[in-house]
Structures are given as C-alpha cells and as structure tokens.
Short mmCIF file of C-alpha atoms and ligand atoms in Angstrom, two decimals:
data_model
loop_
_atom_site.label_atom_id
_atom_site.label_comp_id
_atom_site.label_asym_id
_atom_site.label_seq_id
_atom_site.Cartn_x
_atom_site.Cartn_y
_atom_site.Cartn_z
CA UNK G 1 51.22 114.81 38.38
CA UNK G 2 48.46 117.36 38.39
CA UNK G 3 45.13 115.67 38.06
CA UNK G 4 42.98 116.74 35.11
CA UNK G 5 39.46 117.83 35.86
CA UNK G 6 36.64 116.92 33.51
CA UNK G 7 35.33 119.75 31.31
CA UNK G 8 32.08 120.38 29.48
CA UNK G 9 32.50 119.87 25.77
CA UNK G 10 30.61 123.09 24.92
CA UNK G 11 28.92 126.07 26.51
CA UNK G 12 25.52 124.88 25.35
CA UNK G 13 26.17 121.46 26.90
CA UNK G 14 26.77 123.07 30.27
CA UNK G 15 23.72 125.31 29.97
CA UNK G 16 21.44 122.46 28.98
CA UNK G 17 22.67 120.35 31.91
CA UNK G 18 22.15 123.24 34.37
CA UNK G 19 18.69 123.96 32.96
CA UNK G 20 17.99 120.22 33.09
CA UNK G 21 18.72 120.24 36.78
CA UNK G 22 16.53 123.27 37.40
CA UNK G 23 13.59 122.15 35.27
CA UNK G 24 12.07 119.26 37.11
CA UNK G 25 8.88 117.91 38.58
CA UNK G 26 8.54 121.13 40.62
CA UNK G 27 8.14 123.27 37.48
CA UNK G 28 5.17 121.32 36.35
CA UNK G 29 3.12 120.58 39.41
CA UNK G 30 4.37 123.03 42.03
CA UNK G 31 4.54 126.28 40.10
CA UNK G 32 1.01 126.13 38.64
CA UNK G 33 -0.61 125.38 41.93
CA UNK G 34 1.30 128.17 43.67
CA UNK G 35 0.28 130.64 41.00
CA UNK G 36 -3.35 129.57 41.33
CA UNK G 37 -3.36 129.83 45.11
CA UNK G 38 -1.46 133.09 45.30
CA UNK G 39 -3.26 135.54 43.06
CA UNK G 40 -2.95 134.03 39.57
CA UNK G 41 -1.08 136.46 37.31
CA UNK G 42 -0.27 138.65 40.35
CA UNK G 43 1.95 135.84 41.67
CA UNK G 44 4.32 136.65 38.86
CA UNK G 45 5.28 139.92 40.60
CA UNK G 46 6.79 138.38 43.79
CA UNK G 47 8.07 135.47 41.67
CA UNK G 48 10.03 137.78 39.37
CA UNK G 49 11.20 139.96 42.22
CA UNK G 50 12.45 136.83 44.00
CA UNK G 51 14.13 135.74 40.79
CA UNK G 52 16.01 139.03 40.43
CA UNK G 53 16.90 139.71 44.09
CA UNK G 54 17.72 136.20 45.20
CA UNK G 55 17.61 133.62 42.39
CA UNK G 56 20.01 135.27 39.94
CA UNK G 57 22.46 136.53 42.61
CA UNK G 58 22.70 133.11 44.28
CA UNK G 59 23.04 131.37 40.93
CA UNK G 60 25.96 133.69 40.09
CA UNK G 61 27.42 132.94 43.52
CA UNK G 62 27.26 129.17 43.02
CA UNK G 63 28.59 129.31 39.49
CA UNK G 64 31.44 131.61 40.45
CA UNK G 65 32.44 129.54 43.48
CA UNK G 66 32.54 126.31 41.47
CA UNK G 67 34.36 127.99 38.60
CA UNK G 68 36.93 129.79 40.78
CA UNK G 69 37.88 126.74 42.83
CA UNK G 70 37.29 124.09 40.17
CA UNK G 71 36.05 121.89 42.95
CA UNK G 72 33.06 120.12 44.48
CA UNK G 73 31.24 122.02 47.29
CA UNK G 74 33.20 120.49 50.24
CA UNK G 75 36.56 121.10 48.61
CA UNK G 76 35.61 124.62 47.49
CA UNK G 77 34.39 125.52 51.00
CA UNK G 78 37.42 123.92 52.68
CA UNK G 79 39.78 125.95 50.50
CA UNK G 80 38.12 129.20 51.55
CA UNK G 81 37.98 128.23 55.23
CA UNK G 82 38.50 124.65 56.53
CA UNK G 83 35.99 125.24 59.32
CA UNK G 84 33.27 125.55 56.68
CA UNK G 85 33.87 122.14 55.12
CA UNK G 86 30.95 120.48 56.94
CA UNK G 87 28.58 122.91 55.22
CA UNK G 88 30.18 122.04 51.91
CA UNK G 89 29.36 118.40 52.61
CA UNK G 90 25.90 119.05 53.97
CA UNK G 91 24.64 120.47 50.69
CA UNK G 92 25.34 117.45 48.43
CA UNK G 93 24.60 115.02 51.27
CA UNK G 94 21.12 116.54 51.80
CA UNK G 95 20.60 116.73 48.05
CA UNK G 96 21.37 113.02 47.76
CA UNK G 97 19.88 111.49 50.91
CA UNK G 98 17.17 114.08 51.49
CA UNK G 99 15.85 114.62 47.94
CA UNK G 100 17.30 112.16 45.47
CA UNK G 101 16.10 109.03 47.25
CA UNK G 102 12.46 110.05 47.06
CA UNK G 103 12.83 111.89 43.74
CA UNK G 104 13.81 108.49 42.27
CA UNK G 105 10.69 106.86 43.75
CA UNK G 106 8.47 109.61 42.26
CA UNK G 107 10.08 109.05 38.85
CA UNK G 108 9.26 105.37 39.48
CA UNK G 109 5.56 106.34 39.88
CA UNK G 110 5.77 108.34 36.61
CA UNK G 111 7.26 105.35 34.79
CA UNK G 112 4.41 103.13 36.05
CA UNK G 113 1.85 105.74 35.03
CA UNK G 114 3.46 106.05 31.61
CA UNK G 115 2.75 102.33 31.16
CA UNK G 116 -0.75 102.64 32.60
CA UNK G 117 -1.59 105.53 30.26
CA UNK G 118 -1.23 103.21 27.27
CA UNK G 119 -4.37 101.32 28.38
CA UNK G 120 -5.86 103.96 30.69
CA UNK G 121 -5.24 101.34 33.34
CA UNK G 122 -6.12 103.71 36.19
CA UNK G 123 -9.88 103.20 35.58
CA UNK G 124 -12.58 105.77 36.21
CA UNK G 125 -11.98 106.52 39.89
CA UNK G 126 -8.42 107.87 39.63
CA UNK G 127 -8.25 108.94 43.28
CA UNK G 128 -9.01 105.50 44.72
CA UNK G 129 -6.76 103.95 42.11
CA UNK G 130 -3.72 106.07 42.99
CA UNK G 131 -3.97 105.93 46.79
CA UNK G 132 -5.71 102.58 47.11
CA UNK G 133 -4.71 100.22 44.33
CA UNK G 134 -1.42 101.70 43.13
CA UNK G 135 0.29 102.97 46.31
CA UNK G 136 -1.87 100.94 48.71
CA UNK G 137 -1.15 103.80 51.08
CA UNK G 138 -0.95 102.89 54.75
CA UNK G 139 -2.51 105.14 57.37
CA UNK G 140 0.65 105.95 59.31
CA UNK G 141 4.26 106.70 58.32
CA UNK G 142 5.32 103.99 60.77
CA UNK G 143 3.27 101.26 59.05
CA UNK G 144 5.58 100.47 56.16
CA UNK G 145 3.34 97.58 55.13
CA UNK G 146 5.78 95.99 52.67
CA UNK G 147 7.24 97.02 49.35
CA UNK G 148 5.12 97.94 46.30
CA UNK G 149 7.02 95.87 43.75
CA UNK G 150 5.97 97.74 40.58
CA UNK G 151 7.18 100.97 42.20
CA UNK G 152 10.47 99.41 43.30
CA UNK G 153 11.07 97.94 39.85
CA UNK G 154 10.55 101.28 38.11
CA UNK G 155 12.62 103.10 40.74
CA UNK G 156 15.45 100.65 40.06
CA UNK G 157 15.01 101.50 36.36
CA UNK G 158 15.42 105.22 37.16
CA UNK G 159 18.58 104.47 39.12
CA UNK G 160 19.92 102.36 36.26
CA UNK G 161 19.39 105.23 33.79
CA UNK G 162 21.03 107.64 36.21
CA UNK G 163 24.02 105.30 36.67
CA UNK G 164 24.46 104.84 32.93
CA UNK G 165 24.62 108.60 32.42
CA UNK G 166 26.76 109.60 35.44
CA UNK G 167 29.21 106.70 34.91
CA UNK G 168 30.69 108.29 31.81
CA UNK G 169 32.88 111.39 31.73
CA UNK G 170 30.88 114.60 32.09
CA UNK G 171 31.11 115.57 28.41
CA UNK G 172 30.10 112.08 27.22
CA UNK G 173 27.51 111.36 29.93
CA UNK G 174 25.60 114.22 31.50
CA UNK G 175 26.28 116.60 28.62
CA UNK G 176 25.21 114.18 25.89
CA UNK G 177 22.12 113.14 27.86
CA UNK G 178 21.15 116.80 28.41
CA UNK G 179 21.63 117.52 24.69
CA UNK G 180 18.98 114.88 24.03
CA UNK G 181 16.69 115.37 27.04
CA UNK G 182 16.30 119.13 26.93
CA UNK G 183 15.27 119.60 23.28
CA UNK G 184 13.00 116.55 23.70
CA UNK G 185 11.44 118.10 26.80
CA UNK G 186 10.82 121.39 25.02
CA UNK G 187 9.23 119.70 22.02
CA UNK G 188 7.02 117.41 24.14
CA UNK G 189 5.98 120.27 26.40
CA UNK G 190 5.08 122.53 23.46
CA UNK G 191 2.96 119.76 21.93
CA UNK G 192 1.25 119.28 25.29
CA UNK G 193 0.60 123.03 25.67
CA UNK G 194 -0.68 123.35 22.08
CA UNK G 195 -2.98 120.38 22.54
CA UNK G 196 -4.25 121.61 25.97
CA UNK G 197 -5.06 125.05 24.56
CA UNK G 198 -7.40 123.49 21.99
CA UNK G 199 -9.53 121.70 24.61
CA UNK G 200 -13.01 123.02 25.47
CA UNK G 201 -12.95 125.25 28.50
CA UNK G 202 -9.13 125.53 28.54
CA UNK G 203 -8.81 129.11 27.44
CA UNK G 204 -11.49 130.39 29.84
CA UNK G 205 -9.78 128.66 32.76
CA UNK G 206 -6.38 130.08 31.75
CA UNK G 207 -7.83 133.57 31.44
CA UNK G 208 -9.82 133.41 34.67
CA UNK G 209 -7.43 131.58 37.00
CA UNK G 210 -3.94 131.85 35.55
CA UNK G 211 -3.63 135.19 33.83
CA UNK G 212 -6.11 137.36 35.78
CA UNK G 213 -4.14 139.16 38.49
CA UNK G 214 -5.65 139.49 41.94
CA UNK G 215 -3.31 142.13 43.33
CA UNK G 216 -4.95 142.10 46.78
CA UNK G 217 -3.39 138.64 47.34
CA UNK G 218 0.15 140.06 47.24
CA UNK G 219 -0.39 143.20 49.31
CA UNK G 220 2.53 143.55 51.71
CA UNK G 221 0.37 145.19 54.40
CA UNK G 222 -1.50 141.95 55.08
CA UNK G 223 -0.16 138.78 56.74
CA UNK G 224 -1.58 136.72 53.86
CA UNK G 225 0.11 138.91 51.30
CA UNK G 226 3.46 138.61 53.04
CA UNK G 227 3.10 134.81 53.05
CA UNK G 228 2.73 134.89 49.26
CA UNK G 229 6.05 136.73 48.98
CA UNK G 230 7.79 134.20 51.20
CA UNK G 231 6.22 131.38 49.13
CA UNK G 232 7.54 132.97 45.94
CA UNK G 233 11.09 133.11 47.29
CA UNK G 234 10.80 129.46 48.42
CA UNK G 235 9.65 128.41 44.95
CA UNK G 236 12.52 130.27 43.29
CA UNK G 237 15.12 128.48 45.43
CA UNK G 238 13.64 125.03 44.85
CA UNK G 239 13.04 125.49 41.14
CA UNK G 240 16.54 126.78 40.47
CA UNK G 241 18.11 123.86 42.42
CA UNK G 242 19.95 126.38 44.58
CA UNK G 243 21.41 125.74 48.03
CA UNK G 244 22.34 122.08 47.33
CA UNK G 245 25.75 122.60 45.77
CA UNK G 246 24.60 121.34 42.39
CA UNK G 247 25.39 124.51 40.45
CA UNK G 248 28.80 124.69 42.24
CA UNK G 249 29.55 121.20 40.93
CA UNK G 250 28.37 121.84 37.39
CA UNK G 251 30.33 125.14 37.19
CA UNK G 252 33.49 123.38 38.35
CA UNK G 253 33.67 121.71 34.93
CA UNK G 254 33.62 125.04 33.05
CA UNK G 255 36.70 126.24 31.17
CA UNK G 256 38.75 129.20 32.45
CA UNK G 257 37.19 131.79 30.17
CA UNK G 258 33.46 131.79 30.55
CA UNK G 259 30.52 134.15 30.91
CA UNK G 260 29.34 133.44 34.46
CA UNK G 261 26.77 136.25 34.66
CA UNK G 262 25.36 135.48 31.22
CA UNK G 263 25.12 131.75 31.98
CA UNK G 264 23.39 132.41 35.30
CA UNK G 265 20.88 134.79 33.69
CA UNK G 266 20.16 132.31 30.90
CA UNK G 267 19.62 129.40 33.29
CA UNK G 268 17.31 131.40 35.53
CA UNK G 269 15.25 132.98 32.74
CA UNK G 270 14.80 129.78 30.72
CA UNK G 271 13.85 127.77 33.82
CA UNK G 272 11.19 130.29 34.85
CA UNK G 273 9.94 130.62 31.28
CA UNK G 274 9.49 126.85 31.20
CA UNK G 275 7.36 126.99 34.36
CA UNK G 276 5.19 129.76 32.96
CA UNK G 277 4.70 127.92 29.66
CA UNK G 278 4.02 124.59 31.37
CA UNK G 279 1.38 126.43 33.47
CA UNK G 280 -0.70 126.88 30.27
CA UNK G 281 -0.86 123.10 29.84
CA UNK G 282 -1.78 122.51 33.50
CA UNK G 283 -4.46 125.22 33.72
CA UNK G 284 -5.81 124.35 30.26
CA UNK G 285 -6.15 120.65 30.99
CA UNK G 286 -7.73 121.13 34.41
CA UNK G 287 -10.04 123.78 32.99
CA UNK G 288 -11.13 121.31 30.32
CA UNK G 289 -11.78 118.64 32.94
CA UNK G 290 -13.76 120.99 35.21
CA UNK G 291 -15.80 122.03 32.19
CA UNK G 292 -16.41 118.45 31.05
CA UNK G 293 -17.49 117.32 34.51
CA UNK G 294 -19.39 120.51 35.31
CA UNK G 295 -17.43 121.14 38.55
CA UNK G 296 -15.90 124.48 39.67
CA UNK G 297 -12.21 124.92 38.81
CA UNK G 298 -11.12 125.23 42.46
CA UNK G 299 -12.59 121.83 43.21
CA UNK G 300 -10.71 120.30 40.30
CA UNK G 301 -7.20 121.66 40.98
CA UNK G 302 -4.84 120.23 43.58
CA UNK G 303 -1.09 120.33 44.20
CA UNK G 304 1.82 117.88 44.24
CA UNK G 305 1.28 114.20 43.52
CA UNK G 306 -2.53 114.64 43.46
CA UNK G 307 -2.21 116.93 40.44
CA UNK G 308 -0.17 114.50 38.30
CA UNK G 309 -1.55 111.17 39.47
CA UNK G 310 -5.23 111.91 40.20
CA UNK G 311 -6.35 115.04 38.37
CA UNK G 312 -4.41 114.53 35.14
CA UNK G 313 -5.49 110.89 34.67
CA UNK G 314 -9.05 112.05 35.31
CA UNK G 315 -8.70 114.74 32.65
CA UNK G 316 -7.12 112.22 30.26
CA UNK G 317 -10.17 109.97 30.73
CA UNK G 318 -12.44 112.84 29.67
CA UNK G 319 -10.63 113.55 26.40
CA UNK G 320 -12.72 112.84 23.30
CA UNK G 321 -9.90 111.26 21.29
CA UNK G 322 -6.27 110.01 21.57
CA UNK G 323 -6.48 109.76 25.38
CA UNK G 324 -3.64 107.25 25.56
CA UNK G 325 -1.31 109.41 23.50
CA UNK G 326 -1.99 112.50 25.61
CA UNK G 327 -1.40 110.48 28.81
CA UNK G 328 1.86 108.99 27.51
CA UNK G 329 3.05 112.42 26.45
CA UNK G 330 2.34 113.96 29.86
CA UNK G 331 4.09 111.22 31.84
CA UNK G 332 7.03 111.21 29.43
CA UNK G 333 7.45 114.95 30.09
CA UNK G 334 7.58 114.21 33.85
CA UNK G 335 10.06 111.34 33.39
CA UNK G 336 12.45 113.37 31.25
CA UNK G 337 12.25 116.44 33.52
CA UNK G 338 12.70 114.22 36.58
CA UNK G 339 15.71 112.22 35.30
CA UNK G 340 17.62 115.32 34.27
CA UNK G 341 17.24 116.68 37.81
CA UNK G 342 18.07 113.31 39.33
CA UNK G 343 21.41 113.10 37.53
CA UNK G 344 22.40 116.50 38.92
CA UNK G 345 21.56 115.42 42.46
CA UNK G 346 23.69 112.31 42.00
CA UNK G 347 26.59 114.15 40.36
CA UNK G 348 26.97 116.69 43.18
CA UNK G 349 27.51 113.90 45.72
CA UNK G 350 29.57 111.71 43.47
CA UNK G 351 31.90 114.62 42.52
CA UNK G 352 32.41 115.40 46.26
CA UNK G 353 33.27 111.76 47.00
CA UNK G 354 35.72 111.64 44.04
CA UNK G 355 37.44 114.84 45.25
CA UNK G 356 37.89 113.61 48.80
CA UNK G 357 38.69 109.92 48.36
CA UNK G 358 40.48 110.33 45.03
CA UNK G 359 38.62 107.43 43.44
CA UNK G 360 37.46 107.17 39.83
CA UNK G 361 34.08 108.62 38.80
CA UNK G 362 33.09 105.11 37.65
CA UNK G 363 33.69 103.61 41.07
CA UNK G 364 32.05 106.52 42.90
CA UNK G 365 28.96 106.46 40.66
CA UNK G 366 28.54 102.71 41.02
CA UNK G 367 28.76 102.85 44.84
CA UNK G 368 26.50 105.89 45.08
CA UNK G 369 23.79 104.63 42.71
CA UNK G 370 23.69 101.25 44.49
CA UNK G 371 23.41 103.05 47.83
CA UNK G 372 20.76 105.27 46.28
CA UNK G 373 18.67 102.32 45.17
CA UNK G 374 18.81 100.77 48.65
CA UNK G 375 18.00 104.13 50.24
CA UNK G 376 14.99 104.59 47.94
CA UNK G 377 13.37 101.36 49.20
CA UNK G 378 11.51 102.95 52.16
CA UNK G 379 9.90 105.33 49.66
CA UNK G 380 8.58 102.38 47.65
CA UNK G 381 6.75 100.89 50.63
CA UNK G 382 3.08 101.51 51.39
CA UNK G 383 4.10 104.38 53.69
CA UNK G 384 6.38 105.88 51.02
CA UNK G 385 4.22 108.89 50.17
CA UNK G 386 3.84 109.86 53.85
CA UNK G 387 7.57 109.64 54.59
CA UNK G 388 8.32 111.56 51.40
CA UNK G 389 5.90 114.33 52.34
CA UNK G 390 7.53 114.82 55.75
CA UNK G 391 11.09 114.67 54.42
CA UNK G 392 10.27 117.12 51.64
CA UNK G 393 8.74 119.61 54.05
CA UNK G 394 11.76 119.65 56.37
CA UNK G 395 14.34 119.75 53.64
CA UNK G 396 12.72 122.66 51.76
CA UNK G 397 11.92 124.67 54.83
CA UNK G 398 15.13 124.14 56.78
CA UNK G 399 18.06 122.46 55.00
CA UNK G 400 17.79 124.47 51.80
CA UNK G 401 17.26 127.76 53.58
CA UNK G 402 20.01 127.26 56.18
CA UNK G 403 22.36 126.19 53.37
CA UNK G 404 21.52 129.35 51.39
CA UNK G 405 22.04 131.70 54.36
CA UNK G 406 25.40 130.16 55.29
CA UNK G 407 26.54 130.25 51.67
CA UNK G 408 25.81 134.00 51.53
CA UNK G 409 27.70 134.60 54.80
CA UNK G 410 30.70 132.61 53.62
CA UNK G 411 31.04 134.31 50.27
CA UNK G 412 29.51 137.70 51.09
CA UNK G 413 31.26 138.38 54.40
CA UNK G 414 34.10 135.90 55.03
CA UNK G 415 35.60 135.74 51.57
CA UNK G 416 34.20 139.15 50.62
CA UNK G 417 31.79 139.42 47.73
CA UNK G 418 34.10 141.84 45.86
CA UNK G 419 36.64 139.00 45.49
CA UNK G 420 34.07 136.83 43.82
CA UNK G 421 32.72 139.69 41.71
CA UNK G 422 36.19 140.42 40.48
CA UNK G 423 36.65 136.74 39.58
CA UNK G 424 33.39 136.81 37.60
CA UNK G 425 34.43 139.95 35.75
CA UNK G 426 37.91 138.59 35.01
CA UNK G 427 36.43 135.44 33.51
CA UNK G 428 34.81 137.43 30.69
CA UNK G 429 31.26 137.94 29.51
CA UNK G 430 28.60 140.24 30.96
CA UNK G 431 29.93 142.50 33.75
CA UNK G 432 28.60 141.93 37.23
CA UNK G 433 27.50 145.16 38.95
CA UNK G 434 28.27 146.04 42.59
CA UNK G 435 24.55 145.74 43.37
CA UNK G 436 25.21 141.97 43.42
CA UNK G 437 27.24 142.47 46.62
CA UNK G 438 24.20 144.02 48.34
CA UNK G 439 22.00 141.13 47.27
CA UNK G 440 24.47 138.48 48.51
CA UNK G 441 25.44 140.22 51.73
CA UNK G 442 22.09 141.62 52.80
CA UNK G 443 18.95 141.04 50.78
CA UNK G 444 19.17 137.29 50.05
CA UNK G 445 20.25 136.22 53.58
CA UNK G 446 17.68 138.56 55.18
CA UNK G 447 14.80 137.12 53.14
CA UNK G 448 15.99 133.60 53.82
CA UNK G 449 16.12 134.37 57.55
CA UNK G 450 12.55 135.66 57.47
CA UNK G 451 11.50 132.45 55.72
CA UNK G 452 13.31 130.34 58.29
CA UNK G 453 11.69 132.12 61.24
CA UNK G 454 8.29 131.86 59.52
CA UNK G 455 8.74 128.12 59.01
CA UNK G 456 9.85 127.60 62.63
CA UNK G 457 6.90 129.57 64.01
CA UNK G 458 4.49 127.64 61.82
CA UNK G 459 5.94 124.25 62.78
CA UNK G 460 5.94 125.04 66.46
CA UNK G 461 2.35 126.21 66.42
CA UNK G 462 0.93 123.41 64.32
CA UNK G 463 2.25 119.92 63.61
CA UNK G 464 2.92 119.78 59.85
CA UNK G 465 0.29 117.82 57.92
CA UNK G 466 -1.26 116.70 61.25
CA UNK G 467 1.34 113.90 61.41
CA UNK G 468 2.20 112.46 64.86
CA UNK G 469 5.07 114.41 66.46
CA UNK G 470 7.12 111.21 66.63
CA UNK G 471 6.88 110.82 62.86
CA UNK G 472 7.92 114.43 62.25
CA UNK G 473 10.89 114.05 64.57
CA UNK G 474 11.98 110.76 63.03
CA UNK G 475 11.49 111.38 59.31
CA UNK G 476 11.93 115.19 59.30
CA UNK G 477 14.23 116.09 62.17
CA UNK G 478 15.94 112.67 61.81
CA UNK G 479 16.93 113.33 58.21
CA UNK G 480 18.35 116.71 59.10
CA UNK G 481 20.28 115.22 62.05
CA UNK G 482 21.66 112.20 60.15
CA UNK G 483 22.77 114.30 57.19
CA UNK G 484 24.49 116.77 59.52
CA UNK G 485 26.24 113.91 61.30
CA UNK G 486 27.33 112.30 58.06
CA UNK G 487 28.65 115.64 56.81
CA UNK G 488 30.57 116.10 60.03
CA UNK G 489 32.15 112.65 59.72
CA UNK G 490 33.03 113.09 56.07
CA UNK G 491 34.64 116.45 56.76
CA UNK G 492 36.96 114.78 59.28
CA UNK G 493 38.45 112.44 56.73
CA UNK G 494 41.75 114.14 55.82
CA UNK G 495 42.26 115.53 52.28
CA UNK G 496 45.21 114.58 50.17
CA UNK G 497 47.50 117.59 50.83
CA UNK G 498 47.75 118.55 47.17
CA UNK G 499 43.95 118.75 46.92
CA UNK G 500 43.52 121.24 49.68
CA UNK G 501 46.23 123.55 48.47
CA UNK G 502 44.46 126.80 47.75
CA UNK G 503 44.81 127.75 44.17
CA UNK G 504 46.79 130.95 44.03
CA UNK G 505 44.63 133.92 43.24
CA UNK G 506 47.07 136.87 43.02
CA UNK G 507 44.30 139.19 41.93
CA UNK G 508 42.68 138.82 45.38
CA UNK G 509 45.64 140.00 47.39
CA UNK G 510 44.84 143.68 47.82
CA UNK G 511 41.15 142.88 48.51
CA UNK G 512 41.83 140.31 51.19
CA UNK G 513 44.06 142.48 53.35
N1 LIG S 1 14.65 122.05 40.56
C1 LIG S 1 13.98 120.80 40.55
C2 LIG S 1 12.46 120.98 40.37
O1 LIG S 1 12.00 122.13 40.30
O2 LIG S 1 11.79 119.96 40.32
C3 LIG S 1 14.10 119.99 41.80
C4 LIG S 1 15.47 120.00 42.41
C5 LIG S 1 16.49 119.41 41.72
C6 LIG S 1 15.62 120.63 43.60
C7 LIG S 1 17.74 119.50 42.25
C8 LIG S 1 16.85 120.68 44.13
C9 LIG S 1 17.88 120.10 43.47
F1 LIG S 1 19.06 120.19 44.01
#
C-alpha cells in the first residue's frame, strides 16, 4: 500500500513554518552587528544583491527539489543519483549535530535570562555576571569544568517543547505552533521596536550608525570592500537556513499544485524585512545605553552572545521605567525566534530517519530529541561557549558552503536546471525565468567557492579566535569529520525498494536525453 506523506494544512501554515525556520537568533544579533561593521546602510546593497543572486535562487532550488521528490534530503538526492546520497544525509546531520545541539543550549541561556529579567537578577556588572557567575566560563575548551545545572535544566525545557511540537503530524504540530509563534513574534518585535525608538539617543544612533551609508566600505576595488560582499553572502545563507536541507524537508509536505517561486520570494523577503526591522530595536537600544552612560556607540556595541547577554541587560538596567517588562519582552522574542528554528533543524533529521528506516514520526522524534538532549550536554558545561564558538565557525564557513556548492552542481549540472525550472513552472504560480539557471549553475556556486577559498586562506594564516590548534581540530574539524562519517554510514543502510523507486516524471524525458 502506498504510504501517505504528511501535508501542510494550508499555504500560510507552510509559509509561517519556513519563515519561522529562517527568522532566528541570527536575525536579531548577527544582522545588526554586520550592518554596523560593514558600512551601515551601505551594507544593504551587498545584502540585497546576495539575496537576489544567491538567496532566492537557492531557496527556489530547495523548495523545488523537496516538492518534486516529496522526500527528505537523502531520499531526494538518492533518487536523482544514488552516489549523492551521502550529501543528502550530511545536510540534516550537520544541521542536527552541528547546529541544533548548541542552538538548544543558547535557547537555554535565553530561558534563564527571561527569568532573570523579572528581577534584573544580572546585577550592575552584566559582563562579569554573564561570563563569571552565569556561565562560569572556563579558560580552555578542554576544561569542561562540570555542568551548569540551570543551563542544562532550561536546555532540557527547550528540547521538551521541541519534542511536543515535532511529535505530532506536521499540520497539527509544526504548522499549529508556527501559526502561534510567528504572529506572536511579529507583535512582540513591533512593541520592542516602538519602545526602543522612544528612548533618548535611539533615533540619533539609528540615523548615524544604521541608516547612514558609508559606500567606501563596500567598494569592490579594495580587499576590505570585497570582504564585506563575502560577509553579506554568508549572512544570507545562514539567515535563510539554506544548505541544511531544511527547506527541502518543509517543501516535501506541500501539495501538488503550489506556487514555488512565489513562496520562495515571500520567505526570503519577509525574513530579510524582519532583520531590517529588528535592527531598529537593536541600534535604538544600544544608542540609548551609550547616551545614558556617556560612552561612544562603537564601544557599546558587540556581536553574538555579548550583544544579547551583556549589552542588552546593561541597557535594560539603564531604562527609567518598566525595566523588567522590557527585559522579559526581549528574551521572549529570542526564545520564540529560537524555538521555531530549532524545530526545523529537528524535523529535517527526523524526516530523513523516518524515510530511511520506515519508522513512525513519533518514534523518530522521541529518539532524536533524547539524543539531542544528551548531545547538548557538552554545551551546558563551563566550556560550552568556547566549544560552541569553534563549532559554529567551522559549520558556517565550511559545511554550509560545501553543501550549497554541491547542491548547485547536483541540480544545476547533473539533473539539469531546466528540468527543475520546468517542474516549478508546471506546479503553478509565478513563472520562473531562465536567468535562474545562470544563478544556480554559475553565479551561486562561484560566489560560494570564493567564500570557501577565503575561509581556508584565513584559517590557514591565523588560528580562529586564537584557540589552540588541538581545540580547533577536535571541535571544528572533528565535527565535520564525524558528521561526514555518520552520513556515509547512514547512506549505506539499504532503502526499502519501493522508497527508492524514482517517481516517474514523463515531462523530463526530452530534457534528460
Ligand atoms: N536561520 C536561523 C537564524 O538566522 O538564526 C538559524 C538557522 C536555522 C540556520 C536553521 C540554519 C538552519 F538550518
């Protein structure tokens, strides 16, 4: 009997889930800092170019592949060419083991800080509190120094929420959760932005550091300018959750008739719009803090965890009224954005396991979330932040980029991009132009290759973050090696014959000969 694949209950449900995956912690703390460092408003130029030449084309590619094959990444790749199955596994395996395990721990920090915000429990010296009292950070990635129990408890909470959502059928679990999370996220973010704009010093900081465009920073005839372009492409890939097989998985639950191009454009545009809007809250709040403390803006701003867990609490302390409410609002935004990305990272792996081992989604989710909780434990130790920093660097600079390049080669050259374009156009909705083929076959892989070479040159000249080489090899190279090995092993487990049977696509015949 043919097995029935889950389907989204509605188009909006699918879109909200895909946007939920894309909008995550990175939109809030990564985008703003990158914009600040790379020319303020001028950063929007490479960012939007990257969105159009690489983000949208790759999003269309992932949606169309998932929709055409109605399968998880390993099964979709294996159907096109069995030799490519290991890549199909690598994407969700890296997403799960390389990102999700630490993403859960960071959501655990946010949950703790949500609680702390209710009493401003981080005190007046927010830097010493975060690194010293809260994380009790050790001085080397090898000195685990025991578990931080409040972090582990909250991380377990994040896994429990994720399990509860992914356990149910797609339309009753992920879709329902996204229908609640996304509108909530938009409302909370708009309140935060509105509130931030009213703070003293906020508008000046936004005007001076966010909106003012320093075009010299993006000039392509300087090495610095070229770096900004590469950084913009990197941010687009990370923020759109591309290269990890997530969008392939989500699109595999779409009905036969669907607007692939329109859905891809909507996801990309709304995600980037969210980043730009959230930037007003970040710049406004930091501008207010710099003004209140009388320090220059560039001394106040920082990136990554420092922005959310040191600078924001400091700004919250300075607010004249309702500090606790502002703090709770900010950390709730991070939790909601984080969980909706976490469920997508879990779903991509769980769907792949269900396809290969033909087990129920309930069983797969339970095994995977339990494994996830155990795997998150190292990130809840006193060395957690250091291990996380190394793993994040290697995954974003290598795994994601290599995955993206190979994906373009597979679809652009081996399958032929015209086949996929024809599938998109036959599914209905906005027509996909032939220029997409050029993006997928040439532009996107070429830019990704430049990024890969740049990252390699940088890492071979200077040890990332001044960590010991042994630590980089173990926690960075090690993660890449172990995930490759696991993908290789998983791809050698035989498929049930009926699974692998390529769906017949008569429309492809004259294109494939
Ligand atoms: N796009 C998410 C963010 O910007 O935070 C992070 C992310 C989620 C990256 C899922 C990759 C991924 F597969």
